[in-house]
Every structure is written in structure tokens, then in C-alpha cells.
Short mmCIF file of C-alpha atoms and ligand atoms in Angstrom, two decimals:
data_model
loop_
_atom_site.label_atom_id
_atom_site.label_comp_id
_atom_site.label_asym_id
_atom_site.label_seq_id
_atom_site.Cartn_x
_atom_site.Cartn_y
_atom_site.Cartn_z
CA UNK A 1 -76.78 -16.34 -247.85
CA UNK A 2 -73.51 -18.34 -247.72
CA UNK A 3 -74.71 -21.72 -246.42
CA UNK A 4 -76.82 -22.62 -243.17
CA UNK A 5 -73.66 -21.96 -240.89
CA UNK A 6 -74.42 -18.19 -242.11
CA UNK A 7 -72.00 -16.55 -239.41
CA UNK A 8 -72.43 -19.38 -236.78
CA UNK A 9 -69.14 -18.79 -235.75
CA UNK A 10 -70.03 -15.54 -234.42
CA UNK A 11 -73.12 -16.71 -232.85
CA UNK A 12 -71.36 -19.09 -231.02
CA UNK A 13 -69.88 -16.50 -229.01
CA UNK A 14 -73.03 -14.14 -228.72
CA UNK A 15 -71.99 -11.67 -230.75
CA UNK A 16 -74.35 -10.81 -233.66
CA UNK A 17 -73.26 -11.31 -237.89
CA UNK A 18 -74.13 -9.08 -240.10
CA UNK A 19 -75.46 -8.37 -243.64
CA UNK A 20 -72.64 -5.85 -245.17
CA UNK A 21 -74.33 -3.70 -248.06
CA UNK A 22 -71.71 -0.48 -247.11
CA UNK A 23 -68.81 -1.83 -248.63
CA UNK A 24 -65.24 -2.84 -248.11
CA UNK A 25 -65.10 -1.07 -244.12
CA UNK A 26 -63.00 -1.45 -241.55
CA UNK A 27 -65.47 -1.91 -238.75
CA UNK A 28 -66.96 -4.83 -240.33
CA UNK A 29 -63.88 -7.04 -241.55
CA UNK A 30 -62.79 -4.84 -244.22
CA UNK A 31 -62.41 -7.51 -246.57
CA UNK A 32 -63.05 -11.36 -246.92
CA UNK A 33 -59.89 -13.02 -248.53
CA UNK A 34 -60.41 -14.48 -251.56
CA UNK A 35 -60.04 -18.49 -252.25
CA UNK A 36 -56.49 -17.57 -254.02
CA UNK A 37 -55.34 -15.73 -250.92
CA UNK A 38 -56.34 -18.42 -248.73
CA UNK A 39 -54.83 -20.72 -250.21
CA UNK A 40 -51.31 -19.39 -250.41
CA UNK A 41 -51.72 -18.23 -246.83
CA UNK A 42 -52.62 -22.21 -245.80
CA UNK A 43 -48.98 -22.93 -247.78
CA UNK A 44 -47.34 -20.35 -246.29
CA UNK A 45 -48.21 -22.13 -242.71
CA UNK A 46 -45.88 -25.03 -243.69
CA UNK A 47 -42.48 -23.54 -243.07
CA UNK A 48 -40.89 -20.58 -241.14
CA UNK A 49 -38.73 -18.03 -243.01
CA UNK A 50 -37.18 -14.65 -241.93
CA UNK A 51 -39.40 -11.94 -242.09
CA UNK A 52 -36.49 -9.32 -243.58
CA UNK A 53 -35.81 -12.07 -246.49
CA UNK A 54 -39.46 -12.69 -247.51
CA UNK A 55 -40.05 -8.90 -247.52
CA UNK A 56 -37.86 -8.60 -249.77
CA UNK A 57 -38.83 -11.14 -251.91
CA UNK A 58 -42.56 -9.89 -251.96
CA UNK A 59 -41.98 -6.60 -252.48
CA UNK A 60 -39.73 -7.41 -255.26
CA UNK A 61 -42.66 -9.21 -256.56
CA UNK A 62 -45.48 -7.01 -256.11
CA UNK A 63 -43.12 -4.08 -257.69
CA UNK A 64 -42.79 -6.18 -260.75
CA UNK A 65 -46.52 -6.89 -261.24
CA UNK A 66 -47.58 -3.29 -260.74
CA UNK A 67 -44.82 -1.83 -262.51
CA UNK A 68 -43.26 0.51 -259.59
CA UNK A 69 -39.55 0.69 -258.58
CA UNK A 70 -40.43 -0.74 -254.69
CA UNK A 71 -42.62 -1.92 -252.55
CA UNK A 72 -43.49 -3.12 -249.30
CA UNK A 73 -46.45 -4.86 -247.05
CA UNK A 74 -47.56 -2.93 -244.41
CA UNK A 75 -49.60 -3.58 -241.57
CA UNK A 76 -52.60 -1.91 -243.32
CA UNK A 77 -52.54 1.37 -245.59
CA UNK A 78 -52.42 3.13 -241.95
CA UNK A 79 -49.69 1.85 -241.32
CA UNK A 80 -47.77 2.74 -244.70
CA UNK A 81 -48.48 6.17 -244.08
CA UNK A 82 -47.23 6.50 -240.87
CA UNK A 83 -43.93 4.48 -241.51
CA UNK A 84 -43.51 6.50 -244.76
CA UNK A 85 -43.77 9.68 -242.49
CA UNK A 86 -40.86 8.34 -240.13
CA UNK A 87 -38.67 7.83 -242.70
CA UNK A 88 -39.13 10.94 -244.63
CA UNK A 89 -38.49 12.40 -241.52
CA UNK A 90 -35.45 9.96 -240.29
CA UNK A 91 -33.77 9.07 -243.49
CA UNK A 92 -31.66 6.20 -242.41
CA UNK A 93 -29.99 7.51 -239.58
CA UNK A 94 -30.53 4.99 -236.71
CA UNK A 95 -30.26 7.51 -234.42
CA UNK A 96 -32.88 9.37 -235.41
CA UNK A 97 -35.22 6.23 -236.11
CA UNK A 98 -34.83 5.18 -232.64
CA UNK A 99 -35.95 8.97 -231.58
CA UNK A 100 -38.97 9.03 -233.10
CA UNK A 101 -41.81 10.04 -232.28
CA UNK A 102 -39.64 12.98 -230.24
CA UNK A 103 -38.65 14.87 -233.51
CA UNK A 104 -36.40 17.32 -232.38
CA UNK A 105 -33.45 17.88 -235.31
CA UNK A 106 -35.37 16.27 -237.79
CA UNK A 107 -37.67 18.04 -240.73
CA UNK A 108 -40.97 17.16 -239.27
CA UNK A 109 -43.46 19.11 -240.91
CA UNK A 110 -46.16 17.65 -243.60
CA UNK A 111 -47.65 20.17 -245.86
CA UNK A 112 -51.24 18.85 -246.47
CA UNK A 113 -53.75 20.97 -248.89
CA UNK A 114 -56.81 22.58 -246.64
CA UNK A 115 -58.98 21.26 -248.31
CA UNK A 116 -57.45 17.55 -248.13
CA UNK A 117 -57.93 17.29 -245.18
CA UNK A 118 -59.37 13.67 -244.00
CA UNK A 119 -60.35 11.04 -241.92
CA UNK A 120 -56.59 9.18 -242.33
CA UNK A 121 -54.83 12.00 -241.87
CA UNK A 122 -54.13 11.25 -238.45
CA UNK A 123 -52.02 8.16 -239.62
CA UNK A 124 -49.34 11.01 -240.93
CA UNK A 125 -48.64 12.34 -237.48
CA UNK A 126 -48.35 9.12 -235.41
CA UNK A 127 -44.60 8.99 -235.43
CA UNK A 128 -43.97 12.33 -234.36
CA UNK A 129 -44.89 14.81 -237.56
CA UNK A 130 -47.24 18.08 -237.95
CA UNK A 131 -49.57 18.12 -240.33
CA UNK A 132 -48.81 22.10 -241.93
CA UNK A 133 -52.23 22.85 -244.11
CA UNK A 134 -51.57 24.95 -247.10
CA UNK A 135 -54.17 26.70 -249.47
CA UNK A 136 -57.67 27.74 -248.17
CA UNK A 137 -61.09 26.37 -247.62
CA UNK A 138 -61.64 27.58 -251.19
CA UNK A 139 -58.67 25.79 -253.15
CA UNK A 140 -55.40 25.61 -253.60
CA UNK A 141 -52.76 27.40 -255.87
CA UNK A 142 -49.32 26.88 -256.62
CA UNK A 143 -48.20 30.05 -254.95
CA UNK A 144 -49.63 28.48 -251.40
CA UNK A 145 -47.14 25.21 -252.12
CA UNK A 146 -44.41 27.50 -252.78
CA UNK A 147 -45.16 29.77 -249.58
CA UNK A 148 -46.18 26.92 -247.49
CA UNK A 149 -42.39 24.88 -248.05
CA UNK A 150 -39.90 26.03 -245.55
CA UNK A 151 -36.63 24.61 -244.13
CA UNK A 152 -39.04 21.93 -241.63
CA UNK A 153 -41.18 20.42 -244.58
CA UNK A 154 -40.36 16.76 -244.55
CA UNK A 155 -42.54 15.86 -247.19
CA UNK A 156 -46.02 17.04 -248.89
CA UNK A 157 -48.79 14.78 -248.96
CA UNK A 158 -51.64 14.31 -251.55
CA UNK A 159 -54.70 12.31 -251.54
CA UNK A 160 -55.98 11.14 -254.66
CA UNK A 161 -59.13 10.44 -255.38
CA UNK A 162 -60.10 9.68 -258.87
CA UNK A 163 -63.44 8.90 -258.86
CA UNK A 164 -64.09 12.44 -257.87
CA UNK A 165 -61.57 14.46 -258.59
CA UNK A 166 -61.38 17.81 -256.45
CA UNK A 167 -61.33 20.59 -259.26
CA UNK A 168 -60.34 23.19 -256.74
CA UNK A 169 -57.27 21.42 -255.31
CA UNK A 170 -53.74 21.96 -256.57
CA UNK A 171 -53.76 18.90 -259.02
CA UNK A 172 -50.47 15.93 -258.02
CA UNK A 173 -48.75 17.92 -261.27
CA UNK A 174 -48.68 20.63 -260.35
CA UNK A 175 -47.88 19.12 -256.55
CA UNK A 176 -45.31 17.38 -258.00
CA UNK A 177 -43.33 19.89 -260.01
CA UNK A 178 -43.07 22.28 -257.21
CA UNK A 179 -42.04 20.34 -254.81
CA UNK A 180 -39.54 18.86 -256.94
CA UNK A 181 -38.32 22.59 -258.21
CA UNK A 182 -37.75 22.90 -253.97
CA UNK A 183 -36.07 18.88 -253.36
CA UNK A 184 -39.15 18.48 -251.17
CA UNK A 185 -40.36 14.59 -251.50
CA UNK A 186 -43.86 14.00 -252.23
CA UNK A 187 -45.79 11.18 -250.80
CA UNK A 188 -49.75 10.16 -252.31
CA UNK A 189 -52.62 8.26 -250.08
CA UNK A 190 -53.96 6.57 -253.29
CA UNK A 191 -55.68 3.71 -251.34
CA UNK A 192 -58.31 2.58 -253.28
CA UNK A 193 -56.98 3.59 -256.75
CA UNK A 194 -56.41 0.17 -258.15
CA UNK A 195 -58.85 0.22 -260.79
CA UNK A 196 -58.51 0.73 -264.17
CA UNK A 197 -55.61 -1.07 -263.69
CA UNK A 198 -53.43 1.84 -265.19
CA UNK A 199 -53.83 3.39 -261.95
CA UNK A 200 -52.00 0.77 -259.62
CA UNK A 201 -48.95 2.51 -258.63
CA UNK A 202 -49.72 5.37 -261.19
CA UNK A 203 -48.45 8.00 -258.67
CA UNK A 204 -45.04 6.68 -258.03
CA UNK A 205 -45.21 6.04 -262.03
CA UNK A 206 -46.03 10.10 -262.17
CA UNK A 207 -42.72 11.10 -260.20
CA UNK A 208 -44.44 10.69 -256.09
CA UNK A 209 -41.57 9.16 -254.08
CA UNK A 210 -44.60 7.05 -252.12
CA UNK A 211 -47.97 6.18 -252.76
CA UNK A 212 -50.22 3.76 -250.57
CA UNK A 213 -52.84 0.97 -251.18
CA UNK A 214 -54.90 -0.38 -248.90
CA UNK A 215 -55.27 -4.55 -249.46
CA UNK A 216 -58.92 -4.66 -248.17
CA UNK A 217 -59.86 -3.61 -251.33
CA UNK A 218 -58.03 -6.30 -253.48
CA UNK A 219 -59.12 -9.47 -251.62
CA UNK A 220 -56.68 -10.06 -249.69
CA UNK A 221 -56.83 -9.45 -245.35
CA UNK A 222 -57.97 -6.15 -244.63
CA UNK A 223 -54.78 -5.76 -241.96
CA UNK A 224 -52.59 -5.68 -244.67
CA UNK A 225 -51.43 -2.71 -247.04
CA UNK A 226 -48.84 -1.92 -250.10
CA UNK A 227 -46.13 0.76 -249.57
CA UNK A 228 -44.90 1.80 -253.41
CA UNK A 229 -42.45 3.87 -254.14
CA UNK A 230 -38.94 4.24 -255.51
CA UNK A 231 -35.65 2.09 -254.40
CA UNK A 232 -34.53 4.48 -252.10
CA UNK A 233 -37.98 5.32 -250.15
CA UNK A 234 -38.85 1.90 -249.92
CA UNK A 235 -35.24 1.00 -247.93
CA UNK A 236 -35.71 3.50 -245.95
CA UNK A 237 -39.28 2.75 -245.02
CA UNK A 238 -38.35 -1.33 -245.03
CA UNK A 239 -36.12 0.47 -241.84
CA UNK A 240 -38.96 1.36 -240.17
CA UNK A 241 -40.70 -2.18 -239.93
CA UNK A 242 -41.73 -3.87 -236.85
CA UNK A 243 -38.88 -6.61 -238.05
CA UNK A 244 -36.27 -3.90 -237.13
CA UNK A 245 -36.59 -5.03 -233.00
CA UNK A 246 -35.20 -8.03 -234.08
CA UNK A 247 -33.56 -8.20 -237.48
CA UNK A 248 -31.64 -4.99 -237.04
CA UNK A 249 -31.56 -4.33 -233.29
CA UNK A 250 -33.03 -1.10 -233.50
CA UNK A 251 -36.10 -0.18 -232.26
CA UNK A 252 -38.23 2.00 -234.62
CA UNK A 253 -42.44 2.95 -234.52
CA UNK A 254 -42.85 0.42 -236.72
CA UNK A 255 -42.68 -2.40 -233.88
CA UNK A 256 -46.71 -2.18 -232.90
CA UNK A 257 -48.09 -2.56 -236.63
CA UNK A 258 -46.91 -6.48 -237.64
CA UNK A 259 -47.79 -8.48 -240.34
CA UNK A 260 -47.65 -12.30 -240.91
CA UNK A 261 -45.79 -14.08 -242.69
CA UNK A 262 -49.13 -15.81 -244.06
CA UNK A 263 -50.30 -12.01 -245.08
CA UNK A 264 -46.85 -11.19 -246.87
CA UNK A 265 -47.68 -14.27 -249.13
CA UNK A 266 -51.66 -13.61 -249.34
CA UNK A 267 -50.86 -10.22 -250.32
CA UNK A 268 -48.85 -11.36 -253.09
CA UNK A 269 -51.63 -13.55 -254.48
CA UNK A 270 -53.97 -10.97 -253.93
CA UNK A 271 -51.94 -8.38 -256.44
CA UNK A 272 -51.55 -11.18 -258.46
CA UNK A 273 -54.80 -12.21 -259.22
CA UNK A 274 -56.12 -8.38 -259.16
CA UNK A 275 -53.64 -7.83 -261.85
CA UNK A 276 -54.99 -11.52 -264.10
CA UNK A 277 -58.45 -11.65 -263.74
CA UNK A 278 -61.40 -10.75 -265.58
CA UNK A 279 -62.26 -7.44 -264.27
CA UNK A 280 -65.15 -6.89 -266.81
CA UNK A 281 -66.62 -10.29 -265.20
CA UNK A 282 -66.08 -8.63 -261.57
CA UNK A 283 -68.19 -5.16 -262.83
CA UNK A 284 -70.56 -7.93 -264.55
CA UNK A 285 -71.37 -9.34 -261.48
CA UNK A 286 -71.25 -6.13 -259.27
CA UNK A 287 -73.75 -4.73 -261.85
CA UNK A 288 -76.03 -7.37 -261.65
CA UNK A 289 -76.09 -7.73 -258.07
CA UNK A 290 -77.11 -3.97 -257.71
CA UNK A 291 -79.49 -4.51 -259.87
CA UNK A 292 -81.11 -7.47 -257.87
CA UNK A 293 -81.11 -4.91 -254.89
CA UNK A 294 -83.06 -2.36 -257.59
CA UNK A 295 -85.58 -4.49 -258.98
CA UNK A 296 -88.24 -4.49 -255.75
CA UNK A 297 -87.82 -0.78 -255.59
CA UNK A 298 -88.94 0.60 -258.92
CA UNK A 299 -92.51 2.30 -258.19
CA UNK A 300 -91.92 2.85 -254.22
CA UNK A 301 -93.63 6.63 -253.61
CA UNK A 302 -91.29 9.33 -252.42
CA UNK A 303 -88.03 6.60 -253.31
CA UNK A 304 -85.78 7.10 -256.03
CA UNK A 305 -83.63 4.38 -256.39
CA UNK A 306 -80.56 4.45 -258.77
CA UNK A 307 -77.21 3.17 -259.86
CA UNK A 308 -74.25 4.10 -258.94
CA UNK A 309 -71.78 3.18 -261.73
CA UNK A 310 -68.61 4.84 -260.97
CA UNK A 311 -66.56 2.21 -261.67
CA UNK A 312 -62.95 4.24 -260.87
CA UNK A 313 -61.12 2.91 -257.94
CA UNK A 314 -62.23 -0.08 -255.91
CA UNK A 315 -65.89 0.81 -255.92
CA UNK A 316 -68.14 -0.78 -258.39
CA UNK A 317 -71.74 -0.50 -259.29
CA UNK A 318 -73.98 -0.02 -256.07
CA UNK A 319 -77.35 2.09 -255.47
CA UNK A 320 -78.11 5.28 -254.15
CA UNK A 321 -81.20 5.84 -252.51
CA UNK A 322 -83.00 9.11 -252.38
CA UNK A 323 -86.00 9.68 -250.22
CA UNK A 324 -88.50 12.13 -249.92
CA UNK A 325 -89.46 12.38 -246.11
CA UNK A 326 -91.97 14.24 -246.47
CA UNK A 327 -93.82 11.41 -248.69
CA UNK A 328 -92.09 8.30 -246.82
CA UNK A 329 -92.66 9.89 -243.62
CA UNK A 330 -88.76 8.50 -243.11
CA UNK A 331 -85.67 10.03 -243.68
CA UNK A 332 -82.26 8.59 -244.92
CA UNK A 333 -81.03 7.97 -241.25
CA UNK A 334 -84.14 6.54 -240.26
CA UNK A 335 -83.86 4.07 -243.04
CA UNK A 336 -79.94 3.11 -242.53
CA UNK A 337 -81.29 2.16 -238.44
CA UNK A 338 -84.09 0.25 -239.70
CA UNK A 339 -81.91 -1.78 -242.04
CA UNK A 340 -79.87 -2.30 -238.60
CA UNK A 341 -82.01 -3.15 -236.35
CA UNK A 342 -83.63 -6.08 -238.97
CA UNK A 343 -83.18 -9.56 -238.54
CA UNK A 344 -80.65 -10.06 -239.89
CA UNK A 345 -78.93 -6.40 -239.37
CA UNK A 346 -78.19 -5.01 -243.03
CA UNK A 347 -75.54 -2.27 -242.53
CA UNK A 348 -75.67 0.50 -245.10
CA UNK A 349 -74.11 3.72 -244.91
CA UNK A 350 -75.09 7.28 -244.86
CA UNK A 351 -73.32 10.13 -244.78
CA UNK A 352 -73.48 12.87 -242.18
CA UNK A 353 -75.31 16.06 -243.42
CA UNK A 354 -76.06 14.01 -246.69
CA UNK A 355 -79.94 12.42 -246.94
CA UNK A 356 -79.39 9.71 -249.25
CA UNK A 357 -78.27 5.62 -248.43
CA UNK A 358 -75.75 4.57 -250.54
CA UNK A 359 -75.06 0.08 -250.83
CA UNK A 360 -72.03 -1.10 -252.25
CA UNK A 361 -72.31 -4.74 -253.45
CA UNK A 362 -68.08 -5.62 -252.26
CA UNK A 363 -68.90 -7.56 -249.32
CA UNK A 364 -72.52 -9.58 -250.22
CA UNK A 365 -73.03 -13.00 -250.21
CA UNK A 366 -74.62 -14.91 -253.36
CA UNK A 367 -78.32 -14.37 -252.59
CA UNK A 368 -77.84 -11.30 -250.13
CA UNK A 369 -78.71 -9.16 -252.84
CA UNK A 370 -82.22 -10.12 -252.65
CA UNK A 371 -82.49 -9.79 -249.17
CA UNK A 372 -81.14 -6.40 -248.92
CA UNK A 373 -83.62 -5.55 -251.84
CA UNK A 374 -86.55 -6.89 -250.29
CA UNK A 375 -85.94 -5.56 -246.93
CA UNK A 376 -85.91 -2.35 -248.43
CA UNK A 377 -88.94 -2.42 -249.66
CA UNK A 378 -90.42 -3.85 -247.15
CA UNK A 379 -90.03 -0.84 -245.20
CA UNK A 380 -92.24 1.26 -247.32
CA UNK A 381 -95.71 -0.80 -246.94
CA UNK A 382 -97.52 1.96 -248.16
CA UNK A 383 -95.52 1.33 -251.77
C1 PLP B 1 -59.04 2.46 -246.18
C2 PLP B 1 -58.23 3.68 -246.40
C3 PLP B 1 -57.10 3.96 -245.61
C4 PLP B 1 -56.66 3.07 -244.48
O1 PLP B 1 -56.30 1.83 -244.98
P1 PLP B 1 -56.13 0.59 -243.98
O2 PLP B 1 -55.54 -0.48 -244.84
O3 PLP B 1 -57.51 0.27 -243.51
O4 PLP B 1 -55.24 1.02 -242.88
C5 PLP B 1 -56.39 5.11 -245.86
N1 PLP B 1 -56.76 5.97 -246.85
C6 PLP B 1 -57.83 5.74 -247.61
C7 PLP B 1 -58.18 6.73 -248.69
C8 PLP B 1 -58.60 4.60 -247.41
O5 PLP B 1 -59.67 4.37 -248.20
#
């Protein structure tokens, strides 16, 4: 564990720390910022600057690094979904920005596949849009893009998930060239596609007007997020900002969902770094730690234990455990609670209507690995 002081901090207040073997989530920290980010964030302290300038400036250089036309820091990937939804919707008409979420005159409908829908999707219809599914339960075809567009689709949206690609959706191609055959925009929740580093602003690369990325996964604060896209999206989503109350005078839905000035500077270091540094020595180190958490439960009855080494996107190595209840006497969910309810808690995740625990090594401390391997097996004393 990470010193004596191991979450002290938190104690201090009676609230209780936590081991984190699920990954990089939200409703643990997301993310813890990495030495570089810190750093930068301390300098950033020093002096005040306006908000509408540095954006600029940061965007400018995070479009540079990952090779897009735009970008811009959001409060959160959330976030640049739901401002890229108001201004695919409101254009630049200040009028209509200060509307929103009330919709009326504006295109307001987002065509979404069936079976895309997810979790985030809610982000798309904060400021005032209708999510408009298209295809069936079954998958997608062209023909259900081209029937689903009509004169209130704002924009389509795609998810993209690399690491296991949907071979029954209508692929971002094919999304793509239909849409564009029809003027409709396209926008792409790529969050976590950062790795290989090819895929960093890929979409927008591919023709998408937007793609997002969520910053928990790159070290930097997990409240912060990357808007990419080309010159014209990005201005008109830069209109949307919480910085509009008082740069512009005009009050869009971007005003609840601020970032820092610290974060606009962390988040450049973070891209930076992500985009310099030794990413074999990263999957090295994810790779062994996984296999620290492996090594006490070879040979457990009724366990089978395994890597995960999908590398794609901004998971690494982990494990995946597999039990058989009926020789453990304990099922997946029994095991994630036990984990919890140790001293200290070890949060691991498992999926509803799935029996297996998967552990992701993103937010372990040096020396954690053991633990969480150990504990483990400590719950199967019959081994
Ligand atoms: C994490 C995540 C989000 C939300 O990102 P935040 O930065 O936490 O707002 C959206 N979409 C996907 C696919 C994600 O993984």
C-alpha cells in the first residue's frame, strides 16, 4: 500500500478508503492524477488567466498532439456529449443557445442504433434532445439509417467500442457515409479509445464531426474530458461553455459543468505524456501486476482464474474470475461482497446477469496487488 498514511485523509473524516481492483470508475475517484499532471496543475495556481484565452490555447494544443482539427476540455466526457448535442442542435445562433433545453424550432432529434443503446446515453438528451433509436434488437442496416433520418435529426450518434466490436451494428463507415450522402453530422462517444495510440481522435480522423474522450483514463482528473472534432464543431461547442455567462454574456447549458483553470493545464500534460511515454512499460507493469493477483490462485477447486489481455482502449491486462458455485459453495456476487466487506474493502466488479469477477489493475497501489491476490484466496479455505 502507498505509505502508512494509506487513505488517512479519509479516515480523518470517518469515511472509509478503499482498495480499487474495478478500474478507472467514477464512483471511486475515477482517476488519480499522475505526478506530471500535478505538477503543471501546482504551476498553473501561480497566476490567473481568462478562461476563453487558455481554452483556446489548450485546445489548440491538445489538437496538435492528437492530430485532430479541434478540441476542447470539458467538464468530463459527460459533459462533451451533452454540449456537443446543444450545439448540433443550436448552431451558433444565440438565440437559440439561450433556449435550450426548450427546443422548439430547432432539429432536436438524435438517431442512436437500438442496439447502442447505453448507460451515457442520457448525457445526449440533457440539453433538450430525443434520443430516436434506429435498427432493431437484432442489428442494424443501412436501410434503417436512411429511414430513420428525417427533417428533425440533429445529428447521429455512435459509440465505439474497439475492444469488442459489435458485429451486428451498422459499422461508423457505413454510419458515416450515409449520413454524409443526407448532410446529417455525425458525432462518436469514443471515450476510452486512446490506446493504440492510432486511435486517439481516429473518429474525427475517419470523417465524425465530434468524438469524445474521457480524461480519467489518461491520468489526468477524472472531472475533466476532451471534445475533438473539426474547426467548425469545436466553435460552436466552445459556445456552449460554462465561460459563456461571463465571457460572452449569454447564458447557455453549459454554465453547471466548469472546469479549472488548473484542469485545462493538467489535461494538457496528461495528453502529453499519454502521447510520449513508454506504453509497452505501462502494459509491462499492468501485466505483471495481474499476474501478482494470479499467482495465489492457481490450484483453488471450482476457480478458474485467467488473464484478461485485451489491451485495446484504456483497459490493460486484468483477471477474470470464473467460479463454479456449485464446488465453492459461492457465487460471483457473493465473492465481489466479500471482497467489500474485508478489511480493507477491495472493490471489484461484476456484472449483472454475468457470474464471473473481473479486476482491472488502473487504480492499485505498488503492493495492492498482493493483497487483492491473497484476499482472494483466502476466501476459498477449502483450496
Ligand atoms: C467514462 C465514460 C463516459 C463518461 O465520461 P466522464 O468523463 O466520466 O463524464 C462516457 N462514455 C463512456 C464510453 C465512458 O467510458
Amino acid at each position: 500500500m502507498a505509505g502508512l498514511d494509506w487513505g488517512g485523509i479519509y479516515k480523518e473524516l470517518g469515511a472509509k478508503p478503499v482498495i480499487n481492483a474495478i478500474g478507472s470508475v467514477t464512483l471511486l475517484g475515477g482517476s488519480t492524477p499522475i505526478p506530471e499532471v500535478k505538477e503543471a496543475m501546482e504551476r498553473a495556481d501561480a497566476a490567473y488567466i481568462p478562461l476563453m484565452e487558455l481554452e483556446e490555447k489548450a485546445g489548440d494544443a491538445i489538437a496538435k498532439m492528437v492530430d485532430v482539427p479541434a478540441a476542447y476540455i470539458t467538464s468530463g466526457a459527460g459533459s462533451a456529449l451533452t454540449l456537443a448535442t446543444a450545439a448540433f442542435m443550436a448552431g451558433d445562433d444565440d438565440d437559440n443557445i439561450q433556449q435550450l433545453p426548450n427546443t422548439t424550432g430547432m432539429k432536436n432529434e438524435i438517431l442512436i442504433q437500438k442496439r447502442q443503446r447505453y448507460w451515457y446515453d442520457r448525457c445526449l438528451e440533457l440539453a433538450g434532445a430525443k434520443l430516436v433509436d434506429f435498427g432493431s434488437e437484432e442489428n442494424t442496416t443501412r436501410e434503417d439509417l436512411e429511414e430513420a433520418i428525417g427533417p428533425n435529426t440533429a445529428v447521429v450518434h455512435y459509440l465505439a467500442v474497439e475492444q469488442s466490436p459489435d458485429p451486428h451494428a451498422l459499422s461508423l463507415e457505413e454510419t458515416l457515409d450515409v449520413a454524409q450522402a443526407h448532410n446529417v453530422p455525425v458525432m462518436v462517444d469514443a471515450a476510452g479509445q486512446i490506446y493504440p495510440l492510432e486511435n486517439f481522435g481516429k473518429y474525427v480522423r475517419m470523417g465524425a464531426d465530434f468524438q469524445c474522450i474521457a480524461a480519467k483514463y489518461l491520468g489526468a482528473s477524472q472531472s475533466v474530458g476532451l471534445a475533438l472534432g473539426s474547426k467548425e464543431m469545436i466553435r460552436k461547442l466552445s459556445l456552449q461553455s460554462f465561460i459563456g455567462y461571463e465571457g460572452r454574456r449569454i447564458r447557455g447549458v453549459g454554465r453547471p459543468q466548469k472546469v479549472d483553470r488548473q484542469e485545462m493545464i493538467g489535461a494538457v500534460a496528461a495528453v502529453k505524456h499519454w502521447m510520449t511515454m513508454n506504453h509497452e512499460d505501462r502494459l509491462a507493469k499492468a501485466e505483471g501486476q495481474s499476474q501478482t493477483i494470479l499467482a495465489p490462485l492457481r490450484g483453488i477447486r471450482g476457480l478458474k482464474a485467467e488473464l484478461i489481455n485485451n489491451v485495446i482502449g484504456h483497459i490493460s491486462f486484468g483477471v477474470r474470475l470464473e467460479v463454479d458455485s456449485t464446488v465453492t459453495g459461492k457465487t460471483a456476487h457473493d465473492i465481489v461482497a466479500e471482497l467489500k466487506e474485508g478489511e480493507p474493502p477491495i472493490w471489484t466488479r461484476v456484472r449483472d446477469g454475468e457470474d464471473c469477477v473481473l479486476i482491472h489493475v488502473f487504480g492499485l497501489n505498488d503492493g495492492e496487488d498482493r493483497i487483492v491476490g491473497e484476499r482472494i484466496a483466502s476466501l476459498f479455505p477449502m483450496g
